[in-house]
PDB file of C-alpha atoms and ligand atoms in Angstrom:
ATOM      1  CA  UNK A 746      24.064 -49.615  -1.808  1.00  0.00           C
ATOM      2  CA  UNK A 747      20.765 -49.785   0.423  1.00  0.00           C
ATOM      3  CA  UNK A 748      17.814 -47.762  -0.486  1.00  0.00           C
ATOM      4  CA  UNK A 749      15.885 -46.076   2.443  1.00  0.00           C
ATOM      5  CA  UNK A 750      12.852 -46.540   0.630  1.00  0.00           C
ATOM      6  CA  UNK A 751      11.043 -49.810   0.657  1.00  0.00           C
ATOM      7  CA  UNK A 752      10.576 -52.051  -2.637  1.00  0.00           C
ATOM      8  CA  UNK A 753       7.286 -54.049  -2.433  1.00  0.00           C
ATOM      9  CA  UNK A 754       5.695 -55.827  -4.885  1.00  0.00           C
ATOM     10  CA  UNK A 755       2.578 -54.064  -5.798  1.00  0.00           C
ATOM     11  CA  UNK A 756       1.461 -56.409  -8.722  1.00  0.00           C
ATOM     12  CA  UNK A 757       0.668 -60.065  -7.802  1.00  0.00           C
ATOM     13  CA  UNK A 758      -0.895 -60.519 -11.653  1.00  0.00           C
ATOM     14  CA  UNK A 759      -0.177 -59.826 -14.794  1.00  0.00           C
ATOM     15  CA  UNK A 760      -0.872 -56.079 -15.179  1.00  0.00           C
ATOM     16  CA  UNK A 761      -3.962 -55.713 -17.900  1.00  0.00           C
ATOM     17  CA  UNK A 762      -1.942 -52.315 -19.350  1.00  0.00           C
ATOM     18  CA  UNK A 763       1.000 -54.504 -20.127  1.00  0.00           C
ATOM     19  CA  UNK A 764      -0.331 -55.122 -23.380  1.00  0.00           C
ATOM     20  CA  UNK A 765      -1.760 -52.132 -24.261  1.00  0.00           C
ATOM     21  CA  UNK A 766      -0.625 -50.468 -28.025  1.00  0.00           C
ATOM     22  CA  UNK A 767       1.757 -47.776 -27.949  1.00  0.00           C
ATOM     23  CA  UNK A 768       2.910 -48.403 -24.551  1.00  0.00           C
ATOM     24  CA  UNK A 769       6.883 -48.693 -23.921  1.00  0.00           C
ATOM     25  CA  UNK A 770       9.591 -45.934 -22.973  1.00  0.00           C
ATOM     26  CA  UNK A 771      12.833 -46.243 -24.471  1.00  0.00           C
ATOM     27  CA  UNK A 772      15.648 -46.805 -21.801  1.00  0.00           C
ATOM     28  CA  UNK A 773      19.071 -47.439 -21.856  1.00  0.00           C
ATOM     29  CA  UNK A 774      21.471 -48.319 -18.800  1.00  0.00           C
ATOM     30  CA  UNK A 775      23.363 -45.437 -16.933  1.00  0.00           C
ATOM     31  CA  UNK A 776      26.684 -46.421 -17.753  1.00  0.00           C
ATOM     32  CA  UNK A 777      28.757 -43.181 -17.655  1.00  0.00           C
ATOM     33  CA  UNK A 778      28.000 -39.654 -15.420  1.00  0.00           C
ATOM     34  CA  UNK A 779      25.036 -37.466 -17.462  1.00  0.00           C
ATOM     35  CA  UNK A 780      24.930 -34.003 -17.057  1.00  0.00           C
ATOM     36  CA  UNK A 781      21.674 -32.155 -17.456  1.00  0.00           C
ATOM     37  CA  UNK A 782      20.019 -29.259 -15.547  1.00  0.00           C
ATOM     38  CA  UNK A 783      17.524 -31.850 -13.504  1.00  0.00           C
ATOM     39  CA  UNK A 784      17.324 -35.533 -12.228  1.00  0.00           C
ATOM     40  CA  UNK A 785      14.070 -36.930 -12.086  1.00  0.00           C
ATOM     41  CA  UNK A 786      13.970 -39.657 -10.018  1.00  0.00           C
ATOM     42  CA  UNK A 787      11.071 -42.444 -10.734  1.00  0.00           C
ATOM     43  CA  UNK A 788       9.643 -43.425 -14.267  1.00  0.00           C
ATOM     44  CA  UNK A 789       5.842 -43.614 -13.171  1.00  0.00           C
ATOM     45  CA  UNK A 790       3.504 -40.903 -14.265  1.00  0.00           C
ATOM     46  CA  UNK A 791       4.669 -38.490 -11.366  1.00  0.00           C
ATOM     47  CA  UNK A 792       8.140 -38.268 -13.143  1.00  0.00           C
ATOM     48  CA  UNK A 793       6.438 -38.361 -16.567  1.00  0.00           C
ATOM     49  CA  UNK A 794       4.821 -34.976 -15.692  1.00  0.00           C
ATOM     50  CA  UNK A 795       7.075 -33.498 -13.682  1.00  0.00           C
ATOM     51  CA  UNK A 796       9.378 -34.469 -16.568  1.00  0.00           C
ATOM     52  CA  UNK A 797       7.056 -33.069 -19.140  1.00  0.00           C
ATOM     53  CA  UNK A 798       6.836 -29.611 -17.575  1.00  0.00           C
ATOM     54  CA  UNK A 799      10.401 -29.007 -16.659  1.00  0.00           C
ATOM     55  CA  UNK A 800      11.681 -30.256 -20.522  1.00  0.00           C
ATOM     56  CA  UNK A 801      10.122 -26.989 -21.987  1.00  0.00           C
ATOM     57  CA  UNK A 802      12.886 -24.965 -20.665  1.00  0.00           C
ATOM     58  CA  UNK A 803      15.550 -27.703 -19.054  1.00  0.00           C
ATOM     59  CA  UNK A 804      17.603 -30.617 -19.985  1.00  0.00           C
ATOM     60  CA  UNK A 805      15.962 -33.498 -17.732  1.00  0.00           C
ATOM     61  CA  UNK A 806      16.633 -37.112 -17.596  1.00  0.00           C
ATOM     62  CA  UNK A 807      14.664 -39.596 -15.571  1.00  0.00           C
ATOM     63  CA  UNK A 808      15.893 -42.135 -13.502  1.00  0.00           C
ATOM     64  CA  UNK A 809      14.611 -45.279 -12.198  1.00  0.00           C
ATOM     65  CA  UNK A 810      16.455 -48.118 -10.807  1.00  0.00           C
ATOM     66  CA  UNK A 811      13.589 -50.572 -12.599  1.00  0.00           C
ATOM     67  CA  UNK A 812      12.785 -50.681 -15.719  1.00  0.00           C
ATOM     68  CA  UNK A 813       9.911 -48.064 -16.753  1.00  0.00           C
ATOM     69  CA  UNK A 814       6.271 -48.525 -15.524  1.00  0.00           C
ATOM     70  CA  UNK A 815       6.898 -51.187 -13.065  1.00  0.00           C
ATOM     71  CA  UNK A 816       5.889 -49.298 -10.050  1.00  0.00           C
ATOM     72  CA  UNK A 817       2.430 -48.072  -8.795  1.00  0.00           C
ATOM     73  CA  UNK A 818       1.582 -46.753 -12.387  1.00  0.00           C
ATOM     74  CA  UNK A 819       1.519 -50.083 -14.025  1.00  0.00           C
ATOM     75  CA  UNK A 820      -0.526 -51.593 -11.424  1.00  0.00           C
ATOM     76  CA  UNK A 821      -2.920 -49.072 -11.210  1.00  0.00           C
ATOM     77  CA  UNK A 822      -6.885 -49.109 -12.284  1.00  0.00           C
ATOM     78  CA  UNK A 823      -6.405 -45.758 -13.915  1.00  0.00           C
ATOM     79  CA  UNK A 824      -9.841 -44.643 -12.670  1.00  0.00           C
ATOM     80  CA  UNK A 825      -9.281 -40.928 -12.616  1.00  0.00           C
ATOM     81  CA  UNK A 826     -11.240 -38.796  -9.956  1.00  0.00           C
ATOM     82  CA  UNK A 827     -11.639 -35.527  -9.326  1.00  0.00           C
ATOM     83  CA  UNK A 828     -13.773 -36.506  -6.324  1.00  0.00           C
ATOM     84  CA  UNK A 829     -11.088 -37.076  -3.245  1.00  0.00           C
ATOM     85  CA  UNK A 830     -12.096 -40.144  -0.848  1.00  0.00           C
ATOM     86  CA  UNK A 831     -13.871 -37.323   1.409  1.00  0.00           C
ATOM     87  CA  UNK A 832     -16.707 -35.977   0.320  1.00  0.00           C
ATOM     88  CA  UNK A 833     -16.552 -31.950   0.454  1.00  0.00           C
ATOM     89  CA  UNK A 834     -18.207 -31.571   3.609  1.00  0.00           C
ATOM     90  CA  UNK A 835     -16.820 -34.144   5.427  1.00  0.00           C
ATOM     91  CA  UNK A 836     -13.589 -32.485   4.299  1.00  0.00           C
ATOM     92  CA  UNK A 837     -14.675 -29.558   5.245  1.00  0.00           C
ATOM     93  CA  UNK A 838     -15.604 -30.461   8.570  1.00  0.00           C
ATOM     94  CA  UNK A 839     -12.256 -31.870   9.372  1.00  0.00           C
ATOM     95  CA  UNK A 840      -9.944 -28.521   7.956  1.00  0.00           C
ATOM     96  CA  UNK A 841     -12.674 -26.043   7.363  1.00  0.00           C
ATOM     97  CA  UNK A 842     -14.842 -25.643   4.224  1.00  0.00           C
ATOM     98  CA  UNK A 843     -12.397 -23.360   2.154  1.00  0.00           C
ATOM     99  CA  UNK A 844      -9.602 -25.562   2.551  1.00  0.00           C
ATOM    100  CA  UNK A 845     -11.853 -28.321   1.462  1.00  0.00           C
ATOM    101  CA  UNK A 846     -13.393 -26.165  -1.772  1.00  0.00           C
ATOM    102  CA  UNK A 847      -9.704 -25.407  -2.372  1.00  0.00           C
ATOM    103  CA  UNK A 848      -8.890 -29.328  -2.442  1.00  0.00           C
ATOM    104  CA  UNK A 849     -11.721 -30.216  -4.202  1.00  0.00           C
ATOM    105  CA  UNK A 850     -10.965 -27.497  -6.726  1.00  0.00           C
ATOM    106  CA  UNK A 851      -7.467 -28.097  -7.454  1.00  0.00           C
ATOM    107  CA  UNK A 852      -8.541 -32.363  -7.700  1.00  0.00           C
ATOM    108  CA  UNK A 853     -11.246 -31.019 -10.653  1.00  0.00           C
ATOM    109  CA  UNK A 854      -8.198 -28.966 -12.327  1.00  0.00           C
ATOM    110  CA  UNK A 855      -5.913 -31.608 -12.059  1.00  0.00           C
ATOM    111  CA  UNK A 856      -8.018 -34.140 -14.070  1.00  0.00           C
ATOM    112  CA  UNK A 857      -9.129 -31.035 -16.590  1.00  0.00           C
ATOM    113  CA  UNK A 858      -5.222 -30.139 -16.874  1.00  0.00           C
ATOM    114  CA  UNK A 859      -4.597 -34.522 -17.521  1.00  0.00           C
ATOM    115  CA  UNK A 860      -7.166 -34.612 -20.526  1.00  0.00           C
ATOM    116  CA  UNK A 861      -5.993 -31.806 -22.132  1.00  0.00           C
ATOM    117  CA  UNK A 862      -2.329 -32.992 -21.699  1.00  0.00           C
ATOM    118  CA  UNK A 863      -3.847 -36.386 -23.224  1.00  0.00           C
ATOM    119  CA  UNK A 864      -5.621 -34.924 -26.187  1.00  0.00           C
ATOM    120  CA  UNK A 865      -2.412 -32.316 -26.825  1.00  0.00           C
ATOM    121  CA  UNK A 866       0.029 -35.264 -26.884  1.00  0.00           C
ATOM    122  CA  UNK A 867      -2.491 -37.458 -28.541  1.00  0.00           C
ATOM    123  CA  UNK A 868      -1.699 -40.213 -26.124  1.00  0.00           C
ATOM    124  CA  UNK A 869      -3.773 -43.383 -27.227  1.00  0.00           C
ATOM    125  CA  UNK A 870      -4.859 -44.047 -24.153  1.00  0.00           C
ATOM    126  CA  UNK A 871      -8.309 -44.550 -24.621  1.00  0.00           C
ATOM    127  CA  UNK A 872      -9.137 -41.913 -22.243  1.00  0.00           C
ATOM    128  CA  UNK A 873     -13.415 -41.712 -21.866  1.00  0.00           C
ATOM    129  CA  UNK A 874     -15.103 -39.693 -19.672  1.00  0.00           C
ATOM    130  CA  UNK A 875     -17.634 -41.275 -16.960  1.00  0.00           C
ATOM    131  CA  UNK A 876     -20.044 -39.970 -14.238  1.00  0.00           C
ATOM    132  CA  UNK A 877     -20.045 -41.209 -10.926  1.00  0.00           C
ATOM    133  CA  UNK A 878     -23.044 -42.214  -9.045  1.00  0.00           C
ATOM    134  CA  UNK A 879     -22.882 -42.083  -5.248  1.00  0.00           C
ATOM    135  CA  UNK A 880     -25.979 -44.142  -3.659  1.00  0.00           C
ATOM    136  CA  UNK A 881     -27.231 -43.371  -0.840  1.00  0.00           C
ATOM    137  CA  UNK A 882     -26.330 -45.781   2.516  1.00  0.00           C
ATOM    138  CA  UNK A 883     -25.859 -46.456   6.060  1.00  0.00           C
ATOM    139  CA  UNK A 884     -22.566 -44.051   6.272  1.00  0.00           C
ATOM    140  CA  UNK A 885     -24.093 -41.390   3.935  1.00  0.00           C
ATOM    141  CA  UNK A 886     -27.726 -41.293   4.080  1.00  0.00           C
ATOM    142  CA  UNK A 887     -29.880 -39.164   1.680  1.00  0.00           C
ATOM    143  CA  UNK A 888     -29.899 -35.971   3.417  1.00  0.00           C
ATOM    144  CA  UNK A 889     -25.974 -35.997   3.573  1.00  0.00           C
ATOM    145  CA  UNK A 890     -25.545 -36.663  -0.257  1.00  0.00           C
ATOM    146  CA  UNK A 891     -28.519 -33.868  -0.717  1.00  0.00           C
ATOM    147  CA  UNK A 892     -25.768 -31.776   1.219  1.00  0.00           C
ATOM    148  CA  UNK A 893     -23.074 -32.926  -0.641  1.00  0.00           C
ATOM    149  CA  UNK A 894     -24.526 -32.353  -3.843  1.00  0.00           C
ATOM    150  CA  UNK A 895     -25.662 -28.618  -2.876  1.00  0.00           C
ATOM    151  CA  UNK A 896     -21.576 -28.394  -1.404  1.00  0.00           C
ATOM    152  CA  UNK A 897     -20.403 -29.000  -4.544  1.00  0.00           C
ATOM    153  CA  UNK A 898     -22.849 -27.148  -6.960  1.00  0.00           C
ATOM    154  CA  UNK A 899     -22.285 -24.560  -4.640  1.00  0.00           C
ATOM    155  CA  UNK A 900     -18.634 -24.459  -6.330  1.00  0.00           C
ATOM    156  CA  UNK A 901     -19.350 -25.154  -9.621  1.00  0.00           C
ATOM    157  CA  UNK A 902     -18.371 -28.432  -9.701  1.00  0.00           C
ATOM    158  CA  UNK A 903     -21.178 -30.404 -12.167  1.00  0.00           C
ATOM    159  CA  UNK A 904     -23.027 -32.647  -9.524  1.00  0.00           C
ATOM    160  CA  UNK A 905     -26.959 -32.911  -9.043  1.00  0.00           C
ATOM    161  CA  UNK A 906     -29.055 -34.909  -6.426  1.00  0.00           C
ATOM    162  CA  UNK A 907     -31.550 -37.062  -7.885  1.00  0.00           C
ATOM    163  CA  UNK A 908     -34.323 -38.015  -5.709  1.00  0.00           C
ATOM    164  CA  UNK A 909     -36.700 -41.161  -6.116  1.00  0.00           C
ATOM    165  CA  UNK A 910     -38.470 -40.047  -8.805  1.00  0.00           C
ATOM    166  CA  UNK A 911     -35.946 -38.800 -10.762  1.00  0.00           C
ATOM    167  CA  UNK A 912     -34.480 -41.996 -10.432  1.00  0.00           C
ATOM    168  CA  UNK A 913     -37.336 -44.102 -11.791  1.00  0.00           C
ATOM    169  CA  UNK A 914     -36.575 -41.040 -15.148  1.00  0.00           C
ATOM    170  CA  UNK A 915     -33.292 -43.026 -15.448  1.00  0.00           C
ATOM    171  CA  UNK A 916     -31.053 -39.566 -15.923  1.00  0.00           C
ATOM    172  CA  UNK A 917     -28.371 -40.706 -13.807  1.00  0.00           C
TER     173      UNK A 917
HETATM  174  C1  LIG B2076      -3.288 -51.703  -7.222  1.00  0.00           C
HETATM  175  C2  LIG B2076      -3.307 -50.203  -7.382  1.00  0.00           C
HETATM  176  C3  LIG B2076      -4.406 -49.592  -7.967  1.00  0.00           C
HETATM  177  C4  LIG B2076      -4.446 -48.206  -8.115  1.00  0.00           C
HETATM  178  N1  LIG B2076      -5.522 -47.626  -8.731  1.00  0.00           N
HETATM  179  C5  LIG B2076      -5.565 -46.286  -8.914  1.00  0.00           C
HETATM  180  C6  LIG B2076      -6.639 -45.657  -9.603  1.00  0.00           C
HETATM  181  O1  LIG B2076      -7.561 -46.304 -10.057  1.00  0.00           O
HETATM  182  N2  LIG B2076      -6.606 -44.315  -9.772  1.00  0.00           N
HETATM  183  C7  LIG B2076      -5.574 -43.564  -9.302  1.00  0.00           C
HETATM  184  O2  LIG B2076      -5.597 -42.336  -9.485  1.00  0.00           O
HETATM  185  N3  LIG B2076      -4.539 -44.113  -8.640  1.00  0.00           N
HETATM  186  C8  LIG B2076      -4.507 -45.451  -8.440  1.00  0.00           C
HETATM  187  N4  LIG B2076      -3.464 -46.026  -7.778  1.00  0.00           N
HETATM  188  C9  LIG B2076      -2.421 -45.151  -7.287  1.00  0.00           C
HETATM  189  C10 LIG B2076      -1.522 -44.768  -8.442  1.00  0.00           C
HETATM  190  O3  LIG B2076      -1.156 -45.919  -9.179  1.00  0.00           O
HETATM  191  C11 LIG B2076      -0.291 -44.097  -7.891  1.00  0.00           C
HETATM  192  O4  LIG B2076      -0.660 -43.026  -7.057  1.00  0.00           O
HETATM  193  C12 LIG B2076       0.580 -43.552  -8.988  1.00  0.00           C
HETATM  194  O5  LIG B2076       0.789 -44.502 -10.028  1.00  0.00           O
HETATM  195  C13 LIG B2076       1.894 -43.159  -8.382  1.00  0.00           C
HETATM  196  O6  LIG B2076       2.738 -42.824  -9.441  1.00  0.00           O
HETATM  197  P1  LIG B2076       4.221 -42.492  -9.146  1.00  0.00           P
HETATM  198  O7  LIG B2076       4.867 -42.117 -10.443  1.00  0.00           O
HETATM  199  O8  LIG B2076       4.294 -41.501  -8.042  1.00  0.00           O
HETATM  200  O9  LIG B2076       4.812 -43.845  -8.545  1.00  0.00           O
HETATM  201  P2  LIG B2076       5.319 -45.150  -9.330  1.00  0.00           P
HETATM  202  O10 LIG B2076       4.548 -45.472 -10.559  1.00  0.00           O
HETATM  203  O11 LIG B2076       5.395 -46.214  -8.279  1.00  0.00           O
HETATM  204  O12 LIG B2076       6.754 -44.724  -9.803  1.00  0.00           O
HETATM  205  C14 LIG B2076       7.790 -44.503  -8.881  1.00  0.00           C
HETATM  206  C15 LIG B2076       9.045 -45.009  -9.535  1.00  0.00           C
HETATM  207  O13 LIG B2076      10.145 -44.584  -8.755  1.00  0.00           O
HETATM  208  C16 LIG B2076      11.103 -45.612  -8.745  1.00  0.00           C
HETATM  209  N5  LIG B2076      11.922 -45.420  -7.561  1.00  0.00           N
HETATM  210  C17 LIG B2076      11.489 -45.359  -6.283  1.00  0.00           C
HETATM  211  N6  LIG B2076      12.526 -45.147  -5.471  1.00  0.00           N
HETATM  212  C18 LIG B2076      13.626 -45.046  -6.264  1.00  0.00           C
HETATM  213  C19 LIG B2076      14.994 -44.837  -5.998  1.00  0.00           C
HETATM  214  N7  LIG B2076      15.441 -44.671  -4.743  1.00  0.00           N
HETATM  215  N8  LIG B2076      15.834 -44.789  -7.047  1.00  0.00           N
HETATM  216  C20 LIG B2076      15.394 -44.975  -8.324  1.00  0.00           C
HETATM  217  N9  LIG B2076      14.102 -45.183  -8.635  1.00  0.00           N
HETATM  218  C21 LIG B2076      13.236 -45.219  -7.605  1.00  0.00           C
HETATM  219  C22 LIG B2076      10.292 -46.902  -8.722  1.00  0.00           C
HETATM  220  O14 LIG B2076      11.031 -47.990  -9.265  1.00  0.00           O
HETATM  221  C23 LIG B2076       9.094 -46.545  -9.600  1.00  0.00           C
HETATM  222  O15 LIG B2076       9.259 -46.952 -10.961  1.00  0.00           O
HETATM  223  C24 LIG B2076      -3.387 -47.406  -7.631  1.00  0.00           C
HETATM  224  C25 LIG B2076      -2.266 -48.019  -7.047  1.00  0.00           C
HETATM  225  C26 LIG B2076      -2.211 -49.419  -6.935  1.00  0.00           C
HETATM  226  C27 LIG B2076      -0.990 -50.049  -6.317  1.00  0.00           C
END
């Protein structure tokens, strides 16, 4: 049978979570029909979740024509951001500003909701929490990360400007 969707190879190396400790899903082959209330289709971590949520209250089982965590998931840097590739109000700009605080929101809840999931499950992932520093360049000058640090205080999310001097204080 042909799939519609493409199969790529998205890992040219050796994958540096291959050896990691705890890591492995036990599988075994399809062999015979299963019946259970839903299929999830994919082993990565979208099927792990969506897996996760819907086995509190239904029989699941989770597919994958691979074996386990040889998709995207395996190959990934697993830098988590709550920060989306557009800055808030360049976001905004493009599909108004509270469609963009709504994005940006749901992005910050979404990485809350995936440590707590990590420290309830106590999954050894060696999950550490990092700031990010944007520096100011030719696309996004001063002014606009002044803006964009403003945007996103203006919503609670923790982000601060830090001028020259504050800088030279080393509180990044
Ligand atoms: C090199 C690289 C670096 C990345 N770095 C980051 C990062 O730092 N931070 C970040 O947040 N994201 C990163 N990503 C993106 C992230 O890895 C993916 O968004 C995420 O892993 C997708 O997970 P998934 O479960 O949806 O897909 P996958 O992990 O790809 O899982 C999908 C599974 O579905 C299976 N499947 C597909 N079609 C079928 C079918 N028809 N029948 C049966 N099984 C099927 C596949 O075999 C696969 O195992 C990166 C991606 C790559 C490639």
């Amino acid at each position: 049978m042909t799939s519609a969707t493409n199969k790529r190879d998205l890992r040219t190396g050796r994958s540096v979570w291959v050896d990691s400790p705890g890591l492995g899903v036990p599988t075994r082959p399809l062999r015979a029909a299963l019946s259970v209330d839903v299929a999830v289709v994919g082993a990565g971590i979208s099927g792990a979740f969506t897996a996760r949520e819907l086995a509190r209250d239904h029989s699941v089982a989770v597919l994958d024509r691979r074996a386990p965590l040889m998709g995207s998931t395996m190959a990934s840097t697993a830098l988590l951001q709550w920060e989306i590739d557009l800055p808030l109000t360049a976001l905004g700009g493009r599909i108004g500003i509270a469609k963009a605080r709504r994005a940006y929101a749901r992005s910050w809840s979404a990485v809350q909701a995936l440590k707590r999931i990590v420290e309830d499950d106590r999954i050894p992932c060696g999950l550490a929490e990092r700031r990010s520093l944007y520096l100011a360049g030719d696309e996004y000058g001063h002014r606009a990360l002044k803006t964009e640090a403003e945007a996103r205080a203006a919503m609670d999310l923790p982000s601060e400007y830090l001028d020259g001097p504050a800088c030279g204080k080393g509180s990044a």
